[in-house]
Coordinates of C-alpha atoms in Angstrom, one line a residue:
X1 CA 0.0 0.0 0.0
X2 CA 1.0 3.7 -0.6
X3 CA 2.1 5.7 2.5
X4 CA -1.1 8.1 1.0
X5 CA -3.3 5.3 1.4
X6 CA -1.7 3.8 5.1
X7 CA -2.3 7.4 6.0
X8 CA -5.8 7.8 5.3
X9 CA -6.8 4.3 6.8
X10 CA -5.1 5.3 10.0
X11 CA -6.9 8.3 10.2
X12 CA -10.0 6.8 9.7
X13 CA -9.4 4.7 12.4
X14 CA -8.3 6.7 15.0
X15 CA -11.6 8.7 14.4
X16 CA -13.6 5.6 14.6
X17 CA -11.6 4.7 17.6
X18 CA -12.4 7.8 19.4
X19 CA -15.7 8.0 18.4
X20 CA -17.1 6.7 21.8
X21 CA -15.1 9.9 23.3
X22 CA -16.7 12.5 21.1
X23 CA -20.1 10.8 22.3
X24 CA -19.3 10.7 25.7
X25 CA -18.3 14.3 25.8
X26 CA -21.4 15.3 23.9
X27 CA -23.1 13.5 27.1
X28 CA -21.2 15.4 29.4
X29 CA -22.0 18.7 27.7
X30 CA -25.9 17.6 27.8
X31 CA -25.8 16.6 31.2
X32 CA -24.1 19.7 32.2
X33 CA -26.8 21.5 30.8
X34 CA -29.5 19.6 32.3
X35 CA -27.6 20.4 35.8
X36 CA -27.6 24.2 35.3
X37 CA -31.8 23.8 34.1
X38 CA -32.4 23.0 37.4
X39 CA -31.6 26.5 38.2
X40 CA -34.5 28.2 36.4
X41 CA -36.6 30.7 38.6
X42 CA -35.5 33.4 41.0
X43 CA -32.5 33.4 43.9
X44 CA -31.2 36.0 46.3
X45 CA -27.8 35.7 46.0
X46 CA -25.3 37.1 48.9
X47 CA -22.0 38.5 47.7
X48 CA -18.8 38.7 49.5
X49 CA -19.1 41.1 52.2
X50 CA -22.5 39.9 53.2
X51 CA -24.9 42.3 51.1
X52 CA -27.6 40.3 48.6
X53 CA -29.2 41.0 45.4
X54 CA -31.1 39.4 42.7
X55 CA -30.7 36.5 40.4
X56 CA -32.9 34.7 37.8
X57 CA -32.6 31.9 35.8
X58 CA -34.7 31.4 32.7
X59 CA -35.2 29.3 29.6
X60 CA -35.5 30.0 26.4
X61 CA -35.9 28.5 22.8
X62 CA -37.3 25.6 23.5
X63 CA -35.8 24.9 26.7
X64 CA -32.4 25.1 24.3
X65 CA -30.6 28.5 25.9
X66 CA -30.5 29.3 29.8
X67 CA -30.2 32.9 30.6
X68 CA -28.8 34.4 33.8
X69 CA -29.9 37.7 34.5
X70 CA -28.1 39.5 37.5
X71 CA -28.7 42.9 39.2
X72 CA -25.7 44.6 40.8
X73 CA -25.6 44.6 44.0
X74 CA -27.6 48.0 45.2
X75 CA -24.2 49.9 46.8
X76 CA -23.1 49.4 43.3
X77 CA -26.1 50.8 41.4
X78 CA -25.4 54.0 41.5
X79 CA -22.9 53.9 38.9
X80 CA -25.4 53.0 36.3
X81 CA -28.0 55.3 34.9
X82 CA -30.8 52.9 35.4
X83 CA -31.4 49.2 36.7
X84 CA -31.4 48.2 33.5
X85 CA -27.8 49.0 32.9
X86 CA -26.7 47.4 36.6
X87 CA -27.7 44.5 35.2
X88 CA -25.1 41.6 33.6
X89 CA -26.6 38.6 31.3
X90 CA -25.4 35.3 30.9
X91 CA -26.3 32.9 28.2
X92 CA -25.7 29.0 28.8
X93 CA -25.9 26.5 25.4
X94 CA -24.7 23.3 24.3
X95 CA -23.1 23.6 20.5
X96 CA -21.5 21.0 18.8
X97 CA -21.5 19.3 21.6
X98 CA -20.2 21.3 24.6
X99 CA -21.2 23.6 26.9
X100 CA -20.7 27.4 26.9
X101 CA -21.5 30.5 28.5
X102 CA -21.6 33.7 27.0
X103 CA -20.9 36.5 29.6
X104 CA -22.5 40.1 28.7
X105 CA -20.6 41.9 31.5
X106 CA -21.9 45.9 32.6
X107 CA -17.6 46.5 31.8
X108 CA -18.7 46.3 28.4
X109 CA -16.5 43.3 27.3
X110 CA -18.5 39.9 26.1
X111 CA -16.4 36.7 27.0
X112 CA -17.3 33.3 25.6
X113 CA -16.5 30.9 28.5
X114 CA -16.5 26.7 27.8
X115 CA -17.6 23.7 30.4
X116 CA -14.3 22.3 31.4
X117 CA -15.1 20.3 34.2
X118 CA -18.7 18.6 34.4
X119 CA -19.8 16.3 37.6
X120 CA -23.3 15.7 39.7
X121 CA -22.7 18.5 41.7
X122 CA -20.3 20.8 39.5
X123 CA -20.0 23.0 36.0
X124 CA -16.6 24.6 35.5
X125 CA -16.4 27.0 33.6
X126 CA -13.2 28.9 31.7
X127 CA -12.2 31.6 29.0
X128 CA -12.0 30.3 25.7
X129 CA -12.5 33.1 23.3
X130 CA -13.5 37.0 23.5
X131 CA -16.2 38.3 21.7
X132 CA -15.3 42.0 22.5
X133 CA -13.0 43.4 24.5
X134 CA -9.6 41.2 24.1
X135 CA -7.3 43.2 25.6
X136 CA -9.3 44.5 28.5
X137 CA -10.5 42.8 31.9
X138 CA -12.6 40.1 31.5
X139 CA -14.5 37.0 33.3
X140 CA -12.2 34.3 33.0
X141 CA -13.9 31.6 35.3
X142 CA -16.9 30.7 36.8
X143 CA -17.4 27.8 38.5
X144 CA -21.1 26.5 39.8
X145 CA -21.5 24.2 43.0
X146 CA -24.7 22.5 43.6
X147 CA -25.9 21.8 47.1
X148 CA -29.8 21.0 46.6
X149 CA -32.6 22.0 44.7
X150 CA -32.6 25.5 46.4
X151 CA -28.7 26.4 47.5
X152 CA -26.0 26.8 45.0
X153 CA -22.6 28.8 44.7
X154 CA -21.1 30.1 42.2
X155 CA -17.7 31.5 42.4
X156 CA -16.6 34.2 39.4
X157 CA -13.0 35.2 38.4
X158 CA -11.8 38.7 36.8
X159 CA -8.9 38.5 35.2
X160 CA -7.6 42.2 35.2
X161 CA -5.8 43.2 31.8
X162 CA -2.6 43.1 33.7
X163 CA -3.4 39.1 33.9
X164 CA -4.3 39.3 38.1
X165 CA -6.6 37.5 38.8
X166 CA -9.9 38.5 41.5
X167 CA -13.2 36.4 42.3
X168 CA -16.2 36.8 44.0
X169 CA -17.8 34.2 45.7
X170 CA -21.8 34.2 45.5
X171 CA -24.4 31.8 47.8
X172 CA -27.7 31.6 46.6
X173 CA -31.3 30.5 47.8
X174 CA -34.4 30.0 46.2
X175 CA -37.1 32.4 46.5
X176 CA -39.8 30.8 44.5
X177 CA -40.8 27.1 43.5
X178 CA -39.6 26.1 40.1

């Protein structure tokens, strides 16, 4: 056989070797999202230094895109000319067979974050691409813990545009049945 032909037959097989890995992932990706569904409705979430604000989850598109919407905390809402504008948006997807978030931050810059880690009780996620605002701080991380049905953290990490890194640490509760 030609080295053209050994080539092609290898590659072949290696993707129908890791075939079972691309499905698997896929799975992972799905049941990631199915974890962060459970969070539709609205929270009060406290943010480090004790003071609380508003959180709510909801689903869209056929139950295909979760949306976080999240009001500054109210010592921080004076910097915004209306509620509207204290107020960052978070869209959660699965495409092609992983999970993202897209963070629309009130700093203006709109990272694209991907699922890295996936368990029962966990979603990871980190900074794969910018969608605006490259060279300027951004949300690099944001991990989700799951407790029960009505207690969750989720920790968030700034990565300044000097490349420091700062998080915040949320805890939030349920204020309405799902």
């Amino acid at each position: 056989m030609s080295t053209r032909v050994t080539g092609m037959i290898t590659v072949l097989l290696l993707a129908v070797l890791t075939l079972p890995l691309w499905a698997q992932e896929e799975g992972s990706a799905q049941e990631g999202f199915e974890l962060m569904k459970r969070l539709e409705g609205e929270w009060k979430a406290e943010v480090d230094g004790g003071e609380s604000t508003e959180v709510s989850y909801r689903l869209y598109s056929g139950g295909t895109a979760l949306f976080e919407h999240f009001l500054h905390a109210p010592s921080e809402r004076g910097a915004f000319a209306s509620p509207e504008q204290a107020m960052m948006v978070s869209a959660i997807y699965v495409n092609g067979g992983r999970l993202f978030l897209d963070h629309y931050c009130t700093s203006g810059t709109q990272p694209r974050l991907a699922a890295r880690r996936i368990s029962d009780e966990m979603v990871e996620f980190e900074f794969e691409t910018p969608q605006r605002g490259d060279h300027e701080g951004h949300i690099h991380r944001a991990v989700f813990r799951f407790q029960d049905d009505d207690h969750f953290t989720s920790q968030w990490t700034w990565r300044d545009e000097h490349g420091q890194e700062h998080s915040s640490m949320r805890r939030h509760t349920r204020q309405q049945t799902r």
